[in-house]
Amino acid sequence: MPKIPAWPPKSLPRLFVDAALGDGARIELDAAQANYLGNVLRMKEGGELLLFDGTSGEWLARIAEAGKKRMTLAVERRTRDAEAIPDVWLAFAPVKRSQTDWLVEKATELGAARLIPVTTQRTVVERVKLERLRAIAIEAAEQCGRTRLPQIDEPISLTRLLKQREAGRTLYFADEAGGEAVGAAFRRGPSMILTGPEGGFSDDERSAIRAAPDTIAISLGPRILRAETAGLAALAAYMALAGDWR
Ligand code: SAM
C-alpha cells in the first residue's frame, strides 16, 4: 500500500469563489471556473480542490455535480485560517498596461495588503481597468496560496493620497534622487510604499511628499529602476526587513 499522502495533498487546485464558505456549503461555480476544472484540469465528480473566499480562510471541497457548463461543489472542512498579512500598501503610478498587470501580479504574490493606483503630473496612463487588475490579483492569489486578496482601489491623485493618508501610517517614498537605505528605514507597522511614473515625480510633487508628516524617503540603490521594478523591489525589501519573510 503506498504511503497515505499528506492531507490534503499540497498540489490540489485552488480557486477563489465570491461566495461565503462554510462546513457543508454548496457552491455553484461560474461557467469559466466550471470549464477550467472540467475541461482544462479534466476533473470529475468526487474530485477535490481547495477554495478561498478572501476572508474565511481555505476550505477543502469536492465536486458534487459536474455538468457540461456547470459544476456544484460541496464544501467539507476548513484546511487553513485566513493568514495574517503585513499591513503594507503599495501606492504606484500606473504604467503601460502589461507592466501594471505584471506589478499587480507580483505585488499580490509578495503579500501587499492594498494596491493604490496614483495619478501624478507625469503619469501617462490615466485609466486602469480595476476588474482586470482584480482578476489578475485573484489568479496570483490562487497560485501563491494566499487566502486574502489585496484591496485594489480606484485611481487617486497624489494630492488626495497625501491628504487622505491616516495618521500613523508611515509613507515610504521611493525617490531616485536619494533617500535612506531601506535597511535603516523600513519598520514594522502600518506602511505605504509610494513609487512614481516612468518620468519620475516633478520637483513640486517631491517637495510636497517630503513635507508630508511621517514620510521617509528611501533609496532603492544607485541605479534608476523602471517604475514597476521599483514597486516590486521596495515591496520585497519591506517583506524581508519588516514583513513576513523574517
Ligand atoms: N524619470 C526618472 C529619472 O529619469 O530620473 C526615473 C523615474 S523611475 C523610472 C520611476 C520611479 O521608480 C521613481 O519615481 C521612483 O519612485 C522609483 N525609483 C526608480 N529607481 C529608484 C531608486 N534607485 N531609488 C528610489 N526610487 C527609485
PDB file of N, CA and C and ligand atoms in Angstrom, residues 122 173-179 194-201 206 218-231, ligand 1:
ATOM      1  N   ARG A 122       3.215  63.454 -14.090  1.00  0.00           N
ATOM      2  CA  ARG A 122       3.833  62.819 -15.264  1.00  0.00           C
ATOM      3  C   ARG A 122       3.271  61.429 -15.543  1.00  0.00           C
ATOM      4  N   PHE A 173       8.683  56.829   0.661  1.00  0.00           N
ATOM      5  CA  PHE A 173       8.669  57.475  -0.650  1.00  0.00           C
ATOM      6  C   PHE A 173       9.908  57.049  -1.423  1.00  0.00           C
ATOM      7  N   ALA A 174       9.717  56.214  -2.441  1.00  0.00           N
ATOM      8  CA  ALA A 174      10.860  55.741  -3.250  1.00  0.00           C
ATOM      9  C   ALA A 174      11.309  56.896  -4.145  1.00  0.00           C
ATOM     10  N   ASP A 175      12.460  57.475  -3.830  1.00  0.00           N
ATOM     11  CA  ASP A 175      12.927  58.662  -4.544  1.00  0.00           C
ATOM     12  C   ASP A 175      14.267  58.391  -5.206  1.00  0.00           C
ATOM     13  N   GLU A 176      14.260  58.405  -6.537  1.00  0.00           N
ATOM     14  CA  GLU A 176      15.509  58.111  -7.247  1.00  0.00           C
ATOM     15  C   GLU A 176      16.535  59.213  -7.020  1.00  0.00           C
ATOM     16  N   ALA A 177      16.099  60.336  -6.474  1.00  0.00           N
ATOM     17  CA  ALA A 177      17.048  61.429  -6.184  1.00  0.00           C
ATOM     18  C   ALA A 177      17.801  61.178  -4.877  1.00  0.00           C
ATOM     19  N   GLY A 178      17.409  60.081  -4.197  1.00  0.00           N
ATOM     20  CA  GLY A 178      18.147  59.737  -2.976  1.00  0.00           C
ATOM     21  C   GLY A 178      17.249  59.667  -1.755  1.00  0.00           C
ATOM     22  N   GLY A 179      17.656  58.824  -0.816  1.00  0.00           N
ATOM     23  CA  GLY A 179      16.900  58.695   0.423  1.00  0.00           C
ATOM     24  C   GLY A 179      17.609  57.737   1.352  1.00  0.00           C
ATOM     25  N   LEU A 194       5.405  54.316  -1.836  1.00  0.00           N
ATOM     26  CA  LEU A 194       4.974  55.127  -2.979  1.00  0.00           C
ATOM     27  C   LEU A 194       6.060  55.132  -4.046  1.00  0.00           C
ATOM     28  N   THR A 195       5.675  54.744  -5.277  1.00  0.00           N
ATOM     29  CA  THR A 195       6.634  54.805  -6.390  1.00  0.00           C
ATOM     30  C   THR A 195       6.051  55.640  -7.522  1.00  0.00           C
ATOM     31  N   GLY A 196       6.923  56.257  -8.272  1.00  0.00           N
ATOM     32  CA  GLY A 196       6.499  57.220  -9.283  1.00  0.00           C
ATOM     33  C   GLY A 196       6.363  56.631 -10.676  1.00  0.00           C
ATOM     34  N   PRO A 197       5.992  57.494 -11.634  1.00  0.00           N
ATOM     35  CA  PRO A 197       5.830  57.077 -13.029  1.00  0.00           C
ATOM     36  C   PRO A 197       7.178  57.005 -13.736  1.00  0.00           C
ATOM     37  N   GLU A 198       7.159  56.526 -14.978  1.00  0.00           N
ATOM     38  CA  GLU A 198       8.410  56.441 -15.750  1.00  0.00           C
ATOM     39  C   GLU A 198       9.147  57.774 -15.752  1.00  0.00           C
ATOM     40  N   GLY A 199       8.372  58.861 -15.828  1.00  0.00           N
ATOM     41  CA  GLY A 199       9.001  60.189 -15.898  1.00  0.00           C
ATOM     42  C   GLY A 199       9.404  60.727 -14.543  1.00  0.00           C
ATOM     43  N   GLY A 200       9.143  59.980 -13.489  1.00  0.00           N
ATOM     44  CA  GLY A 200       9.508  60.421 -12.144  1.00  0.00           C
ATOM     45  C   GLY A 200       8.534  61.458 -11.600  1.00  0.00           C
ATOM     46  N   PHE A 201       8.748  61.869 -10.353  1.00  0.00           N
ATOM     47  CA  PHE A 201       7.923  62.907  -9.734  1.00  0.00           C
ATOM     48  C   PHE A 201       8.473  64.272 -10.126  1.00  0.00           C
ATOM     49  N   ARG A 206       7.735  66.262  -5.421  1.00  0.00           N
ATOM     50  CA  ARG A 206       8.756  65.724  -4.500  1.00  0.00           C
ATOM     51  C   ARG A 206       8.755  66.531  -3.195  1.00  0.00           C
ATOM     52  N   ILE A 218      13.134  56.872   0.634  1.00  0.00           N
ATOM     53  CA  ILE A 218      14.019  55.708   0.597  1.00  0.00           C
ATOM     54  C   ILE A 218      14.731  55.630  -0.747  1.00  0.00           C
ATOM     55  N   SER A 219      15.953  55.102  -0.683  1.00  0.00           N
ATOM     56  CA  SER A 219      16.698  54.856  -1.916  1.00  0.00           C
ATOM     57  C   SER A 219      16.618  53.364  -2.237  1.00  0.00           C
ATOM     58  N   LEU A 220      16.441  53.059  -3.495  1.00  0.00           N
ATOM     59  CA  LEU A 220      16.444  51.648  -3.915  1.00  0.00           C
ATOM     60  C   LEU A 220      17.740  51.351  -4.663  1.00  0.00           C
ATOM     61  N   GLY A 221      18.809  52.014  -4.194  1.00  0.00           N
ATOM     62  CA  GLY A 221      20.121  51.730  -4.767  1.00  0.00           C
ATOM     63  C   GLY A 221      20.533  52.771  -5.800  1.00  0.00           C
ATOM     64  N   PRO A 222      21.749  52.619  -6.337  1.00  0.00           N
ATOM     65  CA  PRO A 222      22.353  53.653  -7.209  1.00  0.00           C
ATOM     66  C   PRO A 222      21.821  53.667  -8.647  1.00  0.00           C
ATOM     67  N   ARG A 223      21.040  52.669  -9.024  1.00  0.00           N
ATOM     68  CA  ARG A 223      20.589  52.620 -10.425  1.00  0.00           C
ATOM     69  C   ARG A 223      19.133  53.091 -10.522  1.00  0.00           C
ATOM     70  N   ILE A 224      18.780  53.664 -11.673  1.00  0.00           N
ATOM     71  CA  ILE A 224      17.393  54.106 -11.886  1.00  0.00           C
ATOM     72  C   ILE A 224      16.577  52.894 -12.317  1.00  0.00           C
ATOM     73  N   LEU A 225      15.670  52.474 -11.478  1.00  0.00           N
ATOM     74  CA  LEU A 225      14.852  51.300 -11.773  1.00  0.00           C
ATOM     75  C   LEU A 225      13.623  51.720 -12.564  1.00  0.00           C
ATOM     76  N   ARG A 226      13.120  50.823 -13.400  1.00  0.00           N
ATOM     77  CA  ARG A 226      11.849  51.096 -14.065  1.00  0.00           C
ATOM     78  C   ARG A 226      10.776  51.184 -12.989  1.00  0.00           C
ATOM     79  N   ALA A 227       9.724  51.893 -13.287  1.00  0.00           N
ATOM     80  CA  ALA A 227       8.679  52.139 -12.270  1.00  0.00           C
ATOM     81  C   ALA A 227       8.162  50.836 -11.669  1.00  0.00           C
ATOM     82  N   GLU A 228       7.867  49.839 -12.513  1.00  0.00           N
ATOM     83  CA  GLU A 228       7.303  48.596 -11.973  1.00  0.00           C
ATOM     84  C   GLU A 228       8.355  47.822 -11.196  1.00  0.00           C
ATOM     85  N   THR A 229       9.629  47.926 -11.622  1.00  0.00           N
ATOM     86  CA  THR A 229      10.691  47.241 -10.870  1.00  0.00           C
ATOM     87  C   THR A 229      10.842  47.877  -9.495  1.00  0.00           C
ATOM     88  N   ALA A 230      10.743  49.199  -9.459  1.00  0.00           N
ATOM     89  CA  ALA A 230      10.879  49.908  -8.173  1.00  0.00           C
ATOM     90  C   ALA A 230       9.795  49.472  -7.193  1.00  0.00           C
ATOM     91  N   GLY A 231       8.565  49.339  -7.673  1.00  0.00           N
ATOM     92  CA  GLY A 231       7.470  48.911  -6.791  1.00  0.00           C
ATOM     93  C   GLY A 231       7.742  47.534  -6.209  1.00  0.00           C
TER      94      GLY A 231
HETATM   95  N1  SAM B   1      12.400  59.806 -14.589  1.00  0.00           N
HETATM   96  C1  SAM B   1      13.225  59.477 -13.557  1.00  0.00           C
HETATM   97  C2  SAM B   1      14.597  59.762 -13.967  1.00  0.00           C
HETATM   98  O1  SAM B   1      14.831  59.539 -15.162  1.00  0.00           O
HETATM   99  O2  SAM B   1      15.354  60.191 -13.085  1.00  0.00           O
HETATM  100  C3  SAM B   1      13.141  57.992 -13.244  1.00  0.00           C
HETATM  101  C4  SAM B   1      11.825  57.598 -12.707  1.00  0.00           C
HETATM  102  S1  SAM B   1      11.859  55.871 -12.323  1.00  0.00           S
HETATM  103  C5  SAM B   1      11.788  55.169 -13.893  1.00  0.00           C
HETATM  104  C6  SAM B   1      10.236  55.585 -11.708  1.00  0.00           C
HETATM  105  C7  SAM B   1      10.074  55.597 -10.205  1.00  0.00           C
HETATM  106  O3  SAM B   1      10.766  54.479  -9.663  1.00  0.00           O
HETATM  107  C8  SAM B   1      10.663  56.778  -9.478  1.00  0.00           C
HETATM  108  O4  SAM B   1       9.735  57.852  -9.456  1.00  0.00           O
HETATM  109  C9  SAM B   1      10.893  56.206  -8.082  1.00  0.00           C
HETATM  110  O5  SAM B   1       9.707  56.206  -7.339  1.00  0.00           O
HETATM  111  C10 SAM B   1      11.306  54.785  -8.391  1.00  0.00           C
HETATM  112  N2  SAM B   1      12.760  54.568  -8.450  1.00  0.00           N
HETATM  113  C11 SAM B   1      13.476  54.174  -9.523  1.00  0.00           C
HETATM  114  N3  SAM B   1      14.772  53.989  -9.193  1.00  0.00           N
HETATM  115  C12 SAM B   1      14.883  54.299  -7.867  1.00  0.00           C
HETATM  116  C13 SAM B   1      15.961  54.318  -6.943  1.00  0.00           C
HETATM  117  N4  SAM B   1      17.202  53.963  -7.302  1.00  0.00           N
HETATM  118  N5  SAM B   1      15.708  54.690  -5.662  1.00  0.00           N
HETATM  119  C14 SAM B   1      14.445  55.040  -5.267  1.00  0.00           C
HETATM  120  N6  SAM B   1      13.363  55.034  -6.094  1.00  0.00           N
HETATM  121  C15 SAM B   1      13.584  54.671  -7.385  1.00  0.00           C
END
